[in-house]
Amino acid sequence: MTILIDQHVLLQSKVEGENVHAVETNELVVNGGFPVPKNETEHGFMAPEINSFGHSFRAYDAESERQKGVEEFYRLQHINQTYDFVKKMGEEYGKLDKAEMGIWECCELLNEVVDDSDPDLDEPQIQHLLQTAEAIRKDYPDEDWLHLTALIHDLGKIIVLPGFGELPQWAVVGDTFPVGCAFDESNIHHKYFLDNPDYKCPAYNTKNGIYDEGCGLDKVAIAWGHDAYMYMVAKENGTTLPYAGLFIIRYHSFYPLHKEGAYTHLMNEEDIENLKWLKIFNKYDLYTKSKVLVDVEKVKPYYISLIEKYFPSKLKW
């Protein structure tokens, strides 16, 4: 099976698979995966130049009250996300004893959540889920697993709500990064890591830290948040989504990797292959944020059908 991917998508990556070659259609063919539509740049989703606030996307230095709040968020996150904290959260939430409910019920809970780390949008999260999913659905009509992955990728943000731990936002959202090794300078607002206790720990302040080069991301502890939680929920509840979907859920906030090309020395071959799908997904996750809202009731029956296909009716959270 092959993946056809526009060159502009893969050329942004600093890590490329070996089985890639150019063809006359000005696309790349990658072995192993699902087909990507031809002529995506001509007929598919086009990324806008500015966000709903009139700034460039992910413009963390733009002068605004929201940007100041976002920077304060990252100050707290960088100080508090330690290796011990990540391990503690994984053990606590790994019990999956917070609730029992279906996927769509959880989608509706996200109406109560606004992401304080996001400089591009302040709408309720269910709109972001549907905006992402609908854009992917238009360009990739045959990949229903990818539509559903888009719908559920942020459901882990419910851990900010009462009843699910009511964690502070710095422990729920924002860009993620490995702990247990040196904090790469590509991380947003890197300067605040200076006050992280792990920064001065000899075992953690080298490039590899406690890990072996090429060990695979599955063996690397990543900053705790909604990515890790939703991956855990989906996996432990027996989803039948392909692993590429689970990889997207688990690492979609890992911007230092899929945007900046950092930490690639920790990846294995399977990670490199799945990263190609994550980079495709990221375009829609980031650039579909809009003040133009999706009609929830209109699209709900379609997504309910996908939920029933890939998940049990009730999940432990």
Tab-separated table of N, CA and C in Angstrom, residues 196-284:
chain	number	residue	atom	x	y	z
A	196	ASN	N	12.958	24.730	36.388
A	196	ASN	CA	12.459	23.359	36.541
A	196	ASN	C	13.491	22.561	37.339
A	197	PRO	N	13.092	21.867	38.404
A	197	PRO	CA	14.055	21.107	39.219
A	197	PRO	C	14.896	20.129	38.397
A	198	ASP	N	14.331	19.565	37.333
A	198	ASP	CA	15.074	18.604	36.523
A	198	ASP	C	16.218	19.246	35.752
A	199	TYR	N	16.151	20.553	35.567
A	199	TYR	CA	17.158	21.258	34.777
A	199	TYR	C	18.547	21.101	35.384
A	200	LYS	N	18.601	20.988	36.707
A	200	LYS	CA	19.877	20.891	37.411
A	200	LYS	C	20.242	19.451	37.769
A	201	CYS	N	19.433	18.491	37.315
A	201	CYS	CA	19.693	17.088	37.621
A	201	CYS	C	20.676	16.510	36.598
A	202	PRO	N	21.856	16.058	37.010
A	202	PRO	CA	22.858	15.545	36.065
A	202	PRO	C	22.340	14.410	35.186
A	203	ALA	N	21.478	13.554	35.721
A	203	ALA	CA	20.969	12.416	34.958
A	203	ALA	C	20.033	12.848	33.842
A	204	TYR	N	19.457	14.046	33.980
A	204	TYR	CA	18.441	14.494	33.031
A	204	TYR	C	18.918	15.595	32.085
A	205	ASN	N	20.099	16.149	32.295
A	205	ASN	CA	20.457	17.348	31.529
A	205	ASN	C	21.404	17.092	30.357
A	206	THR	N	21.468	15.836	29.891
A	206	THR	CA	22.212	15.549	28.667
A	206	THR	C	21.231	15.307	27.522
A	207	LYS	N	21.736	15.248	26.306
A	207	LYS	CA	20.869	15.100	25.135
A	207	LYS	C	20.004	13.849	25.228
A	208	ASN	N	20.597	12.713	25.589
A	208	ASN	CA	19.838	11.469	25.712
A	208	ASN	C	19.224	11.291	27.093
A	209	GLY	N	19.819	11.909	28.102
A	209	GLY	CA	19.304	11.753	29.460
A	209	GLY	C	19.289	10.290	29.882
A	210	ILE	N	18.152	9.819	30.363
A	210	ILE	CA	18.035	8.442	30.848
A	210	ILE	C	17.673	7.461	29.731
A	211	TYR	N	17.626	7.935	28.486
A	211	TYR	CA	17.190	7.111	27.363
A	211	TYR	C	18.365	6.707	26.472
A	212	ASP	N	18.138	5.657	25.676
A	212	ASP	CA	19.112	5.249	24.666
A	212	ASP	C	18.720	5.865	23.329
A	213	GLU	N	19.695	6.266	22.572
A	213	GLU	CA	19.402	6.818	21.248
A	213	GLU	C	18.670	5.786	20.396
A	214	GLY	N	17.585	6.225	19.744
A	214	GLY	CA	16.803	5.327	18.907
A	214	GLY	C	15.921	4.361	19.667
A	215	CYS	N	15.689	4.640	20.944
A	215	CYS	CA	14.911	3.722	21.785
A	215	CYS	C	13.438	3.649	21.393
A	216	GLY	N	12.930	4.686	20.742
A	216	GLY	CA	11.512	4.747	20.387
A	216	GLY	C	10.747	5.628	21.353
A	217	LEU	N	9.822	6.427	20.846
A	217	LEU	CA	9.084	7.373	21.682
A	217	LEU	C	8.235	6.681	22.735
A	218	ASP	N	7.847	5.432	22.487
A	218	ASP	CA	7.047	4.698	23.452
A	218	ASP	C	7.776	4.519	24.775
A	219	LYS	N	9.080	4.587	24.761
A	219	LYS	CA	9.895	4.416	25.970
A	219	LYS	C	10.274	5.755	26.606
A	220	VAL	N	9.811	6.844	26.012
A	220	VAL	CA	10.172	8.183	26.485
A	220	VAL	C	9.004	8.815	27.239
A	221	ALA	N	9.272	9.331	28.420
A	221	ALA	CA	8.240	10.035	29.190
A	221	ALA	C	8.049	11.431	28.606
A	222	ILE	N	6.805	11.751	28.245
A	222	ILE	CA	6.470	13.041	27.648
A	222	ILE	C	5.652	13.852	28.650
A	223	ALA	N	5.818	15.166	28.644
A	223	ALA	CA	5.074	16.048	29.553
A	223	ALA	C	3.614	15.612	29.640
A	224	TRP	N	3.089	15.549	30.869
A	224	TRP	CA	1.727	15.055	31.076
A	224	TRP	C	0.700	16.055	30.564
A	225	GLY	N	-0.355	15.516	29.946
A	225	GLY	CA	-1.438	16.368	29.484
A	225	GLY	C	-2.505	15.562	28.794
A	226	HIS	N	-3.337	16.250	28.020
A	226	HIS	CA	-4.493	15.595	27.407
A	226	HIS	C	-4.101	14.579	26.347
A	227	ASP	N	-2.952	14.766	25.695
A	227	ASP	CA	-2.504	13.796	24.690
A	227	ASP	C	-2.308	12.420	25.318
A	228	ALA	N	-1.500	12.398	26.381
A	228	ALA	CA	-1.188	11.139	27.046
A	228	ALA	C	-2.436	10.484	27.619
A	229	TYR	N	-3.316	11.299	28.183
A	229	TYR	CA	-4.526	10.755	28.807
A	229	TYR	C	-5.456	10.125	27.772
A	230	MET	N	-5.708	10.824	26.653
A	230	MET	CA	-6.628	10.280	25.668
A	230	MET	C	-6.042	9.057	24.976
A	231	TYR	N	-4.750	9.039	24.762
A	231	TYR	CA	-4.104	7.845	24.215
A	231	TYR	C	-4.330	6.659	25.143
A	232	MET	N	-4.152	6.896	26.431
A	232	MET	CA	-4.339	5.847	27.422
A	232	MET	C	-5.778	5.334	27.426
A	233	VAL	N	-6.738	6.268	27.386
A	233	VAL	CA	-8.156	5.893	27.386
A	233	VAL	C	-8.496	5.060	26.154
A	234	ALA	N	-8.062	5.518	24.983
A	234	ALA	CA	-8.379	4.806	23.743
A	234	ALA	C	-7.755	3.412	23.729
A	235	LYS	N	-6.497	3.324	24.073
A	235	LYS	CA	-5.786	2.048	24.030
A	235	LYS	C	-6.366	1.048	25.030
A	236	GLU	N	-6.557	1.476	26.262
A	236	GLU	CA	-7.003	0.558	27.312
A	236	GLU	C	-8.455	0.146	27.151
A	237	ASN	N	-9.230	0.917	26.407
A	237	ASN	CA	-10.624	0.553	26.159
A	237	ASN	C	-10.801	-0.237	24.864
A	238	GLY	N	-9.695	-0.621	24.253
A	238	GLY	CA	-9.748	-1.528	23.121
A	238	GLY	C	-10.210	-0.940	21.805
A	239	THR	N	-9.865	0.323	21.520
A	239	THR	CA	-10.231	0.893	20.229
A	239	THR	C	-9.638	0.079	19.079
A	240	THR	N	-10.324	0.078	17.945
A	240	THR	CA	-9.813	-0.588	16.747
A	240	THR	C	-9.238	0.411	15.743
A	241	LEU	N	-9.017	1.650	16.170
A	241	LEU	CA	-8.323	2.615	15.309
A	241	LEU	C	-6.952	2.074	14.934
A	242	PRO	N	-6.483	2.317	13.705
A	242	PRO	CA	-5.112	1.916	13.366
A	242	PRO	C	-4.114	2.658	14.247
A	243	TYR	N	-2.925	2.065	14.404
A	243	TYR	CA	-1.967	2.666	15.322
A	243	TYR	C	-1.575	4.083	14.914
A	244	ALA	N	-1.632	4.388	13.627
A	244	ALA	CA	-1.324	5.757	13.197
A	244	ALA	C	-2.246	6.759	13.882
A	245	GLY	N	-3.513	6.378	14.091
A	245	GLY	CA	-4.451	7.242	14.806
A	245	GLY	C	-4.053	7.429	16.250
A	246	LEU	N	-3.643	6.354	16.907
A	246	LEU	CA	-3.205	6.453	18.299
A	246	LEU	C	-1.937	7.288	18.421
A	247	PHE	N	-1.047	7.167	17.450
A	247	PHE	CA	0.186	7.957	17.447
A	247	PHE	C	-0.141	9.444	17.345
A	248	ILE	N	-1.088	9.787	16.480
A	248	ILE	CA	-1.519	11.177	16.333
A	248	ILE	C	-2.073	11.707	17.644
A	249	ILE	N	-2.945	10.939	18.279
A	249	ILE	CA	-3.533	11.354	19.548
A	249	ILE	C	-2.450	11.581	20.603
A	250	ARG	N	-1.502	10.681	20.663
A	250	ARG	CA	-0.482	10.711	21.708
A	250	ARG	C	0.527	11.845	21.547
A	251	TYR	N	0.829	12.219	20.307
A	251	TYR	CA	1.924	13.164	20.083
A	251	TYR	C	1.531	14.424	19.317
A	252	HIS	N	0.237	14.714	19.170
A	252	HIS	CA	-0.126	15.862	18.335
A	252	HIS	C	0.298	17.199	18.938
A	253	SER	N	0.535	17.256	20.246
A	253	SER	CA	1.020	18.496	20.873
A	253	SER	C	2.542	18.542	20.979
A	254	PHE	N	3.210	17.531	20.454
A	254	PHE	CA	4.667	17.439	20.537
A	254	PHE	C	5.280	18.278	19.417
A	255	TYR	N	5.036	19.589	19.455
A	255	TYR	CA	5.488	20.501	18.402
A	255	TYR	C	7.008	20.552	18.249
A	256	PRO	N	7.794	20.451	19.324
A	256	PRO	CA	9.248	20.449	19.112
A	256	PRO	C	9.704	19.335	18.165
A	257	LEU	N	8.972	18.225	18.148
A	257	LEU	CA	9.294	17.128	17.235
A	257	LEU	C	8.752	17.372	15.836
A	258	HIS	N	7.410	17.468	15.717
A	258	HIS	CA	6.846	17.466	14.365
A	258	HIS	C	6.872	18.823	13.678
A	259	LYS	N	7.185	19.879	14.412
A	259	LYS	CA	7.308	21.200	13.788
A	259	LYS	C	8.762	21.645	13.662
A	260	GLU	N	9.564	21.358	14.694
A	260	GLU	CA	10.938	21.852	14.739
A	260	GLU	C	11.983	20.780	14.454
A	261	GLY	N	11.595	19.506	14.448
A	261	GLY	CA	12.549	18.442	14.169
A	261	GLY	C	13.471	18.105	15.323
A	262	ALA	N	13.099	18.506	16.550
A	262	ALA	CA	13.906	18.194	17.728
A	262	ALA	C	13.570	16.797	18.241
A	263	TYR	N	14.473	16.252	19.031
A	263	TYR	CA	14.299	14.954	19.713
A	263	TYR	C	14.196	13.775	18.744
A	264	THR	N	14.558	13.960	17.495
A	264	THR	CA	14.446	12.861	16.534
A	264	THR	C	15.422	11.724	16.850
A	265	HIS	N	16.467	12.010	17.623
A	265	HIS	CA	17.440	10.973	17.978
A	265	HIS	C	16.843	9.898	18.872
A	266	LEU	N	15.665	10.170	19.438
A	266	LEU	CA	15.009	9.191	20.306
A	266	LEU	C	14.035	8.300	19.538
A	267	MET	N	13.763	8.622	18.292
A	267	MET	CA	12.772	7.895	17.503
A	267	MET	C	13.328	6.585	16.954
A	268	ASN	N	12.413	5.623	16.727
A	268	ASN	CA	12.776	4.407	16.008
A	268	ASN	C	12.088	4.420	14.642
A	269	GLU	N	12.240	3.355	13.870
A	269	GLU	CA	11.703	3.334	12.511
A	269	GLU	C	10.180	3.451	12.479
A	270	GLU	N	9.498	2.821	13.432
A	270	GLU	CA	8.041	2.905	13.472
A	270	GLU	C	7.592	4.343	13.732
A	271	ASP	N	8.309	5.048	14.622
A	271	ASP	CA	7.984	6.450	14.897
A	271	ASP	C	8.138	7.295	13.637
A	272	ILE	N	9.193	7.050	12.888
A	272	ILE	CA	9.446	7.823	11.663
A	272	ILE	C	8.310	7.639	10.666
A	273	GLU	N	7.814	6.413	10.547
A	273	GLU	CA	6.724	6.138	9.614
A	273	GLU	C	5.437	6.834	10.075
A	274	ASN	N	5.135	6.752	11.359
A	274	ASN	CA	3.907	7.355	11.876
A	274	ASN	C	3.976	8.881	11.913
A	275	LEU	N	5.195	9.414	12.010
A	275	LEU	CA	5.353	10.872	12.011
A	275	LEU	C	4.830	11.490	10.724
A	276	LYS	N	4.900	10.753	9.635
A	276	LYS	CA	4.389	11.269	8.365
A	276	LYS	C	2.893	11.543	8.454
A	277	TRP	N	2.172	10.653	9.113
A	277	TRP	CA	0.734	10.864	9.299
A	277	TRP	C	0.476	12.025	10.254
A	278	LEU	N	1.279	12.123	11.308
A	278	LEU	CA	1.095	13.214	12.263
A	278	LEU	C	1.310	14.565	11.609
A	279	LYS	N	2.275	14.663	10.710
A	279	LYS	CA	2.538	15.938	10.048
A	279	LYS	C	1.394	16.319	9.108
A	280	ILE	N	0.775	15.321	8.496
A	280	ILE	CA	-0.407	15.596	7.676
A	280	ILE	C	-1.536	16.116	8.558
A	281	PHE	N	-1.777	15.419	9.663
A	281	PHE	CA	-2.848	15.796	10.582
A	281	PHE	C	-2.631	17.192	11.152
A	282	ASN	N	-1.400	17.522	11.475
A	282	ASN	CA	-1.107	18.780	12.155
A	282	ASN	C	-1.559	19.998	11.375
A	283	LYS	N	-1.490	19.932	10.054
A	283	LYS	CA	-1.923	21.065	9.234
A	283	LYS	C	-3.378	21.413	9.519
A	284	TYR	N	-4.196	20.382	9.651
A	284	TYR	CA	-5.624	20.590	9.905
A	284	TYR	C	-5.875	20.974	11.358
